[in-house]
PDB file of C-alpha atoms in Angstrom:
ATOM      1  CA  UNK A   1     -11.138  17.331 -23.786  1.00 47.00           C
ATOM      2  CA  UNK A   2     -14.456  16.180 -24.771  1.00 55.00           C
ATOM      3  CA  UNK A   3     -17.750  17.288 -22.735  1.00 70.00           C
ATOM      4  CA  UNK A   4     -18.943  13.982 -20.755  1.00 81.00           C
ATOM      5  CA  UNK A   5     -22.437  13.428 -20.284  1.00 85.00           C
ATOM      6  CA  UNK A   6     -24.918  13.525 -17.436  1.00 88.00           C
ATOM      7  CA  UNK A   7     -25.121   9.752 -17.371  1.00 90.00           C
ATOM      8  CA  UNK A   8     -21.046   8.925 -17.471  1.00 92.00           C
ATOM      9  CA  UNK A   9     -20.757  12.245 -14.869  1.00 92.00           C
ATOM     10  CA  UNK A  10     -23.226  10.015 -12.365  1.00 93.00           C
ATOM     11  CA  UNK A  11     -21.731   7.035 -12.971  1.00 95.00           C
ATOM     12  CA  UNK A  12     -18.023   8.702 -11.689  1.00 94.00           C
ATOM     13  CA  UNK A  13     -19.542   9.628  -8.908  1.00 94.00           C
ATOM     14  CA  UNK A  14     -20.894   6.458  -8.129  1.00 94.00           C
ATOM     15  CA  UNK A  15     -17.647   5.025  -8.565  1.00 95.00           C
ATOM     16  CA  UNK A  16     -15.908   7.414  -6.766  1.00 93.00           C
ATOM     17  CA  UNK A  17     -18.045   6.720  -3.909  1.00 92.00           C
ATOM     18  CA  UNK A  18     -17.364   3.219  -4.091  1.00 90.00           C
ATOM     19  CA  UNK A  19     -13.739   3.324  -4.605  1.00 91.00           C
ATOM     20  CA  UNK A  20     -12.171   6.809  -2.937  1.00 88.00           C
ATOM     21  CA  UNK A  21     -12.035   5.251   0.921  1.00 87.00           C
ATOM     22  CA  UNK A  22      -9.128   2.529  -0.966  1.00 85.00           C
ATOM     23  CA  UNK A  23      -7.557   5.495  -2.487  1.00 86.00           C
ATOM     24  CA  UNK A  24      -8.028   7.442   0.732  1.00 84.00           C
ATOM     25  CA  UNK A  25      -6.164   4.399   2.794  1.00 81.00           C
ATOM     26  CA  UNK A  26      -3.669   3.711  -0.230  1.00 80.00           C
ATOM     27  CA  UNK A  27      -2.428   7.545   0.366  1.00 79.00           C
ATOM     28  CA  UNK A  28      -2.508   7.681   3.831  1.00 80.00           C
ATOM     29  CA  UNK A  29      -0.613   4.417   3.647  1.00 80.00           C
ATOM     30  CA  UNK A  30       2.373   6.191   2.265  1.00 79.00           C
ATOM     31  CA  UNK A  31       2.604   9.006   4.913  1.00 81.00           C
ATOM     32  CA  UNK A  32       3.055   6.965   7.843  1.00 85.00           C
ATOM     33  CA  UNK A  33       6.922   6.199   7.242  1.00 86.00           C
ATOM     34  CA  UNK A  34       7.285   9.679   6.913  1.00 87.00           C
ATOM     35  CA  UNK A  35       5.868  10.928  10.090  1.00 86.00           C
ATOM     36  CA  UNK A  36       7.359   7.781  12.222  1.00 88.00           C
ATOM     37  CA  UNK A  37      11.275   8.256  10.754  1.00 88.00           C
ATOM     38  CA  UNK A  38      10.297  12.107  11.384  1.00 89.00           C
ATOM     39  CA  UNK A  39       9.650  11.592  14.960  1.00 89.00           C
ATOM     40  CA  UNK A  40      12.462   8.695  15.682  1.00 88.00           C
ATOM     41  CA  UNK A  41      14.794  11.366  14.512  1.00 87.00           C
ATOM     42  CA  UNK A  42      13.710  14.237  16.083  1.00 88.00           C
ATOM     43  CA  UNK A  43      13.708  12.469  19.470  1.00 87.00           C
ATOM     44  CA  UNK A  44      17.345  11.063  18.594  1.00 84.00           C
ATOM     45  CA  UNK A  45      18.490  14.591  18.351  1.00 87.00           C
ATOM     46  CA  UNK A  46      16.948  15.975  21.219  1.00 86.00           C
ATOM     47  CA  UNK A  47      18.345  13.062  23.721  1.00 84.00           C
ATOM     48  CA  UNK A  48      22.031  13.743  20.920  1.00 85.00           C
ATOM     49  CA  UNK A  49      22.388  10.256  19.907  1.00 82.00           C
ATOM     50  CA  UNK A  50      21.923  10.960  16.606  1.00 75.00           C
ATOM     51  CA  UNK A  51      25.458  11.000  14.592  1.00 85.00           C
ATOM     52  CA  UNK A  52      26.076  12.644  11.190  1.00 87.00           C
ATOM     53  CA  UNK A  53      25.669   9.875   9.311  1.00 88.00           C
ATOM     54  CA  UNK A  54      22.303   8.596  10.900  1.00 87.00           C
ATOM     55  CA  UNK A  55      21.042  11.380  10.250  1.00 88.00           C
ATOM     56  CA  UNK A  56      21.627  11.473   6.674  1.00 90.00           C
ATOM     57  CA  UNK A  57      19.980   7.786   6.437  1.00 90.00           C
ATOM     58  CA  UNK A  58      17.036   8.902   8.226  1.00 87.00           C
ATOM     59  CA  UNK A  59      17.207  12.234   5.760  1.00 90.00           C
ATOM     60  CA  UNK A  60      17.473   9.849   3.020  1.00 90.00           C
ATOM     61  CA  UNK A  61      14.460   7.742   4.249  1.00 89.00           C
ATOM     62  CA  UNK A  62      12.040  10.771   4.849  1.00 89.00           C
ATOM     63  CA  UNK A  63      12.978  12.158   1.624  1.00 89.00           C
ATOM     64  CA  UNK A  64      11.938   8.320  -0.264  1.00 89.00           C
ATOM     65  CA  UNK A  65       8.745   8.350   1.119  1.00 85.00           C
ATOM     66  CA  UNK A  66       8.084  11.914   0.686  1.00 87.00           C
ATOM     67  CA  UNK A  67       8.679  11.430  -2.934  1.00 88.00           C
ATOM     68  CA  UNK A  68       6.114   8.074  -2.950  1.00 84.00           C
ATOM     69  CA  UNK A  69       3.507  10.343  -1.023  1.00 83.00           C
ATOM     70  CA  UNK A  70       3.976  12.976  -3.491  1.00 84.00           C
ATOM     71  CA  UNK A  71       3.247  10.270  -6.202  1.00 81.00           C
ATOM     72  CA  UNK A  72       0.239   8.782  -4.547  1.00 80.00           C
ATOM     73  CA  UNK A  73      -1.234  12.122  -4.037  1.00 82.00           C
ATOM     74  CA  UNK A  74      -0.854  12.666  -7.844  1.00 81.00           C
ATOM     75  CA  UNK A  75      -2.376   9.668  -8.928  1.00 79.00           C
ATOM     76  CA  UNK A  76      -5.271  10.582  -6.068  1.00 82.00           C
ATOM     77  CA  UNK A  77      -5.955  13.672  -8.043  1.00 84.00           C
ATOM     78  CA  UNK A  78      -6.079  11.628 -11.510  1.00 83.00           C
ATOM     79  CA  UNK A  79      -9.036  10.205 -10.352  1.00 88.00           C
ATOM     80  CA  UNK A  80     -10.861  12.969  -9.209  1.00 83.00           C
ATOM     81  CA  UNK A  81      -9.972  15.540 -11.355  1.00 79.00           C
ATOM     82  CA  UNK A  82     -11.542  16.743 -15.259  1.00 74.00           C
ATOM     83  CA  UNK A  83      -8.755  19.663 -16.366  1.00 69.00           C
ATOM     84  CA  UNK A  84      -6.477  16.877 -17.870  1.00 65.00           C
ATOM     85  CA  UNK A  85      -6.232  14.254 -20.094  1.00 77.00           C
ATOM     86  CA  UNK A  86      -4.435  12.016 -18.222  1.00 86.00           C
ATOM     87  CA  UNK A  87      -3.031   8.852 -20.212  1.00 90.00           C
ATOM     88  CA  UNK A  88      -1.838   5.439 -18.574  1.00 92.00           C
ATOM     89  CA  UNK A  89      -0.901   2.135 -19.631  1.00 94.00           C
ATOM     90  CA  UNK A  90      -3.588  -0.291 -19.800  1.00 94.00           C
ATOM     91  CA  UNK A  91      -2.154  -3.281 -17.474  1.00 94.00           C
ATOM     92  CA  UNK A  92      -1.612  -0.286 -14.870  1.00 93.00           C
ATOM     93  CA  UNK A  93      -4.361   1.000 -15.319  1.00 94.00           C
ATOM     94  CA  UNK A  94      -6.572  -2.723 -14.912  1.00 95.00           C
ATOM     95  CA  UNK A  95      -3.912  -4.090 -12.131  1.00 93.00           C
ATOM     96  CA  UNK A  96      -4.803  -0.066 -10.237  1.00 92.00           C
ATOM     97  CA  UNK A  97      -8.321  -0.787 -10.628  1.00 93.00           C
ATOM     98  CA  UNK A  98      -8.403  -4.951  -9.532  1.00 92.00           C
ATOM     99  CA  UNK A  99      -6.554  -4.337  -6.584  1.00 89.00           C
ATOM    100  CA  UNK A 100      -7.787  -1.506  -5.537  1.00 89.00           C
ATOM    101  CA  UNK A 101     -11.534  -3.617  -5.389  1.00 89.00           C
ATOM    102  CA  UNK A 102      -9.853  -6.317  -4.419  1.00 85.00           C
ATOM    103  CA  UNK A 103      -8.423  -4.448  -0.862  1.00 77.00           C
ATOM    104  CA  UNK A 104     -12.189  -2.937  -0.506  1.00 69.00           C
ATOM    105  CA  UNK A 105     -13.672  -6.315  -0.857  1.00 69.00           C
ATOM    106  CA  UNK A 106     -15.744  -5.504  -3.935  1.00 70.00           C
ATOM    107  CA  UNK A 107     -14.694  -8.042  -5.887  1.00 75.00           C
ATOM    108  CA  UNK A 108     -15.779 -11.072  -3.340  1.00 73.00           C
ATOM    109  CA  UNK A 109     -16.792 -14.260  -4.558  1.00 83.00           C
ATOM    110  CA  UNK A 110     -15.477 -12.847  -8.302  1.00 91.00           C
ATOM    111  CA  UNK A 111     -12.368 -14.936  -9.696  1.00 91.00           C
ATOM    112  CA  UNK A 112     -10.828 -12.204 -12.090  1.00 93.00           C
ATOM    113  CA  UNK A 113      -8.486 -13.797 -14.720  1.00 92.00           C
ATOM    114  CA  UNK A 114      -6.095 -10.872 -16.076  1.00 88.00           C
ATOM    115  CA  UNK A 115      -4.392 -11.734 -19.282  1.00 88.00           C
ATOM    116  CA  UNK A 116      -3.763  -7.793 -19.954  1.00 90.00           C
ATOM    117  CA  UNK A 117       0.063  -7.263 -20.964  1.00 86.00           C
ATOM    118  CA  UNK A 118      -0.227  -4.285 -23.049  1.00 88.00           C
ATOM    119  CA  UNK A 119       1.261  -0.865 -22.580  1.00 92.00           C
ATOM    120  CA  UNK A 120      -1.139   0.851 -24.823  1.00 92.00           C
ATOM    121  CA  UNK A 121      -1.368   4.119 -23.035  1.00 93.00           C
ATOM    122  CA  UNK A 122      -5.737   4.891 -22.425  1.00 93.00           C
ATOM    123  CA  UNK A 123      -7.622   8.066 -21.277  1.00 92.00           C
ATOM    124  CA  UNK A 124      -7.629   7.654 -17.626  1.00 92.00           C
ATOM    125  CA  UNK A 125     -10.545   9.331 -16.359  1.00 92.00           C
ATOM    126  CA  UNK A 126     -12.436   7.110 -18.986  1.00 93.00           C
ATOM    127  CA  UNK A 127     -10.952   3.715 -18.519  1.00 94.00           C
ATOM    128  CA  UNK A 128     -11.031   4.051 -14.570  1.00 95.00           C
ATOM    129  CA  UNK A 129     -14.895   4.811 -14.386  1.00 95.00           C
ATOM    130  CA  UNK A 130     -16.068   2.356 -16.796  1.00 95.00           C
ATOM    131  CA  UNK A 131     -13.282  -0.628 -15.946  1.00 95.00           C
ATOM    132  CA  UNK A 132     -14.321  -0.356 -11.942  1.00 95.00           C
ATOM    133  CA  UNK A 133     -18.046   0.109 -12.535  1.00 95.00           C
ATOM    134  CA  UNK A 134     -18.044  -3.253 -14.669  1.00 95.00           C
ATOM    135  CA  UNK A 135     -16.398  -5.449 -11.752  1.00 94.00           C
ATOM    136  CA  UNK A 136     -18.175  -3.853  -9.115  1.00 93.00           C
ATOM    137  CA  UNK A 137     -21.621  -4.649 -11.164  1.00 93.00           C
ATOM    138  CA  UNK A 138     -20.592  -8.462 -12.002  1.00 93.00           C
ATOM    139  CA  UNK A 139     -19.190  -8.913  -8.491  1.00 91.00           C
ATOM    140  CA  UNK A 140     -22.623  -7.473  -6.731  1.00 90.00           C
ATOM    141  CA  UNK A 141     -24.479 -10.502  -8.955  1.00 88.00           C
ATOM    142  CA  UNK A 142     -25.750 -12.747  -6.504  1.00 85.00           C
ATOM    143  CA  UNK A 143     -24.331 -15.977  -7.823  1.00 84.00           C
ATOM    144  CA  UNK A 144     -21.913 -18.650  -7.142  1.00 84.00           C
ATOM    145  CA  UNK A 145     -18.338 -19.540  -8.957  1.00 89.00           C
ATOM    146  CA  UNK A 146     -18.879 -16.154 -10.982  1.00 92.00           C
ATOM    147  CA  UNK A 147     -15.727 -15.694 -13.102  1.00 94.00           C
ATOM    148  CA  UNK A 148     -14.224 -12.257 -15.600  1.00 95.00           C
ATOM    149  CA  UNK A 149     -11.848 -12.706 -18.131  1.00 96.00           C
ATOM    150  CA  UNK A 150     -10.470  -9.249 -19.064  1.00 96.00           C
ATOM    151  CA  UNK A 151      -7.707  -9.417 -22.123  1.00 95.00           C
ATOM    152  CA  UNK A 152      -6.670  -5.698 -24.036  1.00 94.00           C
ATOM    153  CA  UNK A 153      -5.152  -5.400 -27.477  1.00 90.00           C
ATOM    154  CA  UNK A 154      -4.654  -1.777 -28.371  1.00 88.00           C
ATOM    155  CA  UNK A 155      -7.371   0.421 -27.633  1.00 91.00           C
ATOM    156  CA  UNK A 156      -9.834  -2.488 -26.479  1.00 93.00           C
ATOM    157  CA  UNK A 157     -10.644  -3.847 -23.416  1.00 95.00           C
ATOM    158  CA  UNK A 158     -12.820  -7.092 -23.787  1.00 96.00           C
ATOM    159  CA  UNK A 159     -14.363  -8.514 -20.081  1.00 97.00           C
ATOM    160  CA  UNK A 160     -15.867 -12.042 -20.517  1.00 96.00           C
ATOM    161  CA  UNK A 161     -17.904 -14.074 -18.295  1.00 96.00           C
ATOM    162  CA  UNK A 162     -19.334 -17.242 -17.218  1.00 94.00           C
ATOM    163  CA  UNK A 163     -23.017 -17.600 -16.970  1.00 93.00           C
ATOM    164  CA  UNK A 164     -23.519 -17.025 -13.344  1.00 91.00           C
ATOM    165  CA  UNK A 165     -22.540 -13.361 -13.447  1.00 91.00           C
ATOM    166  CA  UNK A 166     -25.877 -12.717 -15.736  1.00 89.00           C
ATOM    167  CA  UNK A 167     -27.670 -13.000 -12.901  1.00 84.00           C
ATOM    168  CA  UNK A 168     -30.318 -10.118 -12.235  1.00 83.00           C
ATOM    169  CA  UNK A 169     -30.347 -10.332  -8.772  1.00 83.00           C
ATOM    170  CA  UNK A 170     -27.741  -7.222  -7.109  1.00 83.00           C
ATOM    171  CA  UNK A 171     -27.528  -4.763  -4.192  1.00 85.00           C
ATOM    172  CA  UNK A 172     -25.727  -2.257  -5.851  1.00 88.00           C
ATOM    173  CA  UNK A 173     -27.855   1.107  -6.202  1.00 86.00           C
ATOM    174  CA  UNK A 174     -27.970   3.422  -9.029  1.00 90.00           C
ATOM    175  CA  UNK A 175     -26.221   2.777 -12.058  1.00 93.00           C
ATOM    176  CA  UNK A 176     -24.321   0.029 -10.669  1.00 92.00           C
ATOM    177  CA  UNK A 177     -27.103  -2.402 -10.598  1.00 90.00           C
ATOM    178  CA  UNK A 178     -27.258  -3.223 -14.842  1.00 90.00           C
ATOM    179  CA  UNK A 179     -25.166  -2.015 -17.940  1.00 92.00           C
ATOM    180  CA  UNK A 180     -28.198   0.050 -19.110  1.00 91.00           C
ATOM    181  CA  UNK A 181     -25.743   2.996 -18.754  1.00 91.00           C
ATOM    182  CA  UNK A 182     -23.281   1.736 -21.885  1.00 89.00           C
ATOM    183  CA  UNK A 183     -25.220   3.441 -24.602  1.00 84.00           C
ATOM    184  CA  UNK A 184     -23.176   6.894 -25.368  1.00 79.00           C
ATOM    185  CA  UNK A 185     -21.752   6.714 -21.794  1.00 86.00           C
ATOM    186  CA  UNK A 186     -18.260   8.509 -23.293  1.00 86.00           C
ATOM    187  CA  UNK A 187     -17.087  10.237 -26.429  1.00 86.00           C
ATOM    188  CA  UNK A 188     -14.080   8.693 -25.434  1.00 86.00           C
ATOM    189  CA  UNK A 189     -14.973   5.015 -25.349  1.00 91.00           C
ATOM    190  CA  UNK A 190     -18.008   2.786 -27.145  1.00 91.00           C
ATOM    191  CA  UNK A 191     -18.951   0.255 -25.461  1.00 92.00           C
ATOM    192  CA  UNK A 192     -20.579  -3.185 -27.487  1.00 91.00           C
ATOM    193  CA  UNK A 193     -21.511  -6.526 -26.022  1.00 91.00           C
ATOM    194  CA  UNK A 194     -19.998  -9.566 -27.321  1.00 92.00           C
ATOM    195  CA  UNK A 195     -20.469 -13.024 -26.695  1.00 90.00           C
ATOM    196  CA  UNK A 196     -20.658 -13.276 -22.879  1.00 90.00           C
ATOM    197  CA  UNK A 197     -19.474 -10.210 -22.002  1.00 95.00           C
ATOM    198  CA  UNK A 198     -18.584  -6.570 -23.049  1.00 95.00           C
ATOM    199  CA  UNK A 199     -16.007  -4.743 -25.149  1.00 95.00           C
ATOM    200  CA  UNK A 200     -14.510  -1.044 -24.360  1.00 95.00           C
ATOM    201  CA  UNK A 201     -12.998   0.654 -27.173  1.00 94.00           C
ATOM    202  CA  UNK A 202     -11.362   3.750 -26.527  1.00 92.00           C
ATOM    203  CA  UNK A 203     -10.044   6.517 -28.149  1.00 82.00           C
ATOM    204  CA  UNK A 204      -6.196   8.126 -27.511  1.00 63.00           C
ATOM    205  CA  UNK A 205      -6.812  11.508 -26.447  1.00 54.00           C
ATOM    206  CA  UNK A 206      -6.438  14.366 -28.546  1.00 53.00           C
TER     207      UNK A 206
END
């Protein structure tokens, strides 16, 4: 995997920060069918109303959601971790990332328009950091009826705006308040602006 750089190692974290209490209540989401069929049957077996088969359902149940938990606690380390060169499908990989703002409110007053049907599989760690940090920059601009296009084909990601999300007034601190962080951000992914708005290219992993 290819050394990152101070600048694209701040801007994760800054990300991260922004993003990790959705992941946080995503996970934790999926472990609270497991503890509440846990404790329904435990109770039914201690009062003995629990028959042979009900249990099995219930066994059935707990072992589901153990199996989503165990998933969501995978994907939960995808994000944070940098041993792995994790690869995903683009349109997961934008429809993770929109919803995930979406349920933490940092997309407000942005109208995203996703045209992304490709299964083009993209360096995770890459496309994650540099997919949320874009909406969560153009949704901080202080504007009204701001609007992103994003479309993919293969390895590019192309976000496109209307003219109210170039405006330079933002809260966000850090990097997160301008793009002047796309220069050389990745080894994995160049970044070039188009006509109103940005294009990620990305590279497979090796």
């Amino acid at each position: 995997m290819p050394a990152h750089s101070e600048a694209f190692e701040k801007l994760r974290n800054e990300v991260l920060n922004r993003v990790m209490p959705g992941l946080r209540h995503k996970m934790l989401g999926k472990l609270q069918p497991v503890t509440l069929l846990s404790q329904v049957l435990s109770r039914k077996l201690s009062l003995g109303s629990a028959d042979q088969a009900y249990v099995q359902t219930q066994v059935d149940e707990i072992k589901l959601n153990a199996r989503l938990v165990t998933a969501a606690t995978q994907n939960l380390f995808t994000w944070v971790a940098l041993d792995a060169p994790v690869q995903l499908p683009v349109d997961e990989l934008l429809s993770e990332c929109v919803d995930l703002l979406k349920m933490e409110c940092y997309s407000n007053h942005l109208i995203i328009s996703n045209h992304v049907t490709s299964r083009q599989p993209l360096p995770a760690l890459e496309a994650r950091v540099l997919i949320c940090a874009g909406i969560i920059l153009l949704a901080d601009k202080q504007a009204e009826e701001k609007t992103l296009e994003i479309r993919a084909t293969g390895n590019e990601i192309q976000f496109k705006w209307n003219q109210a999300c170039t405006s330079a007034a933002s809260n966000n601190p850090g990097m997160l308040r301008n793009w002047d962080w796309i220069t050389d951000i990745s080894p994995r992914c160049q970044i070039e602006q188009i006509d109103s708005g940005m294009q990620f290219n990305f590279q497979a992993a090796a």
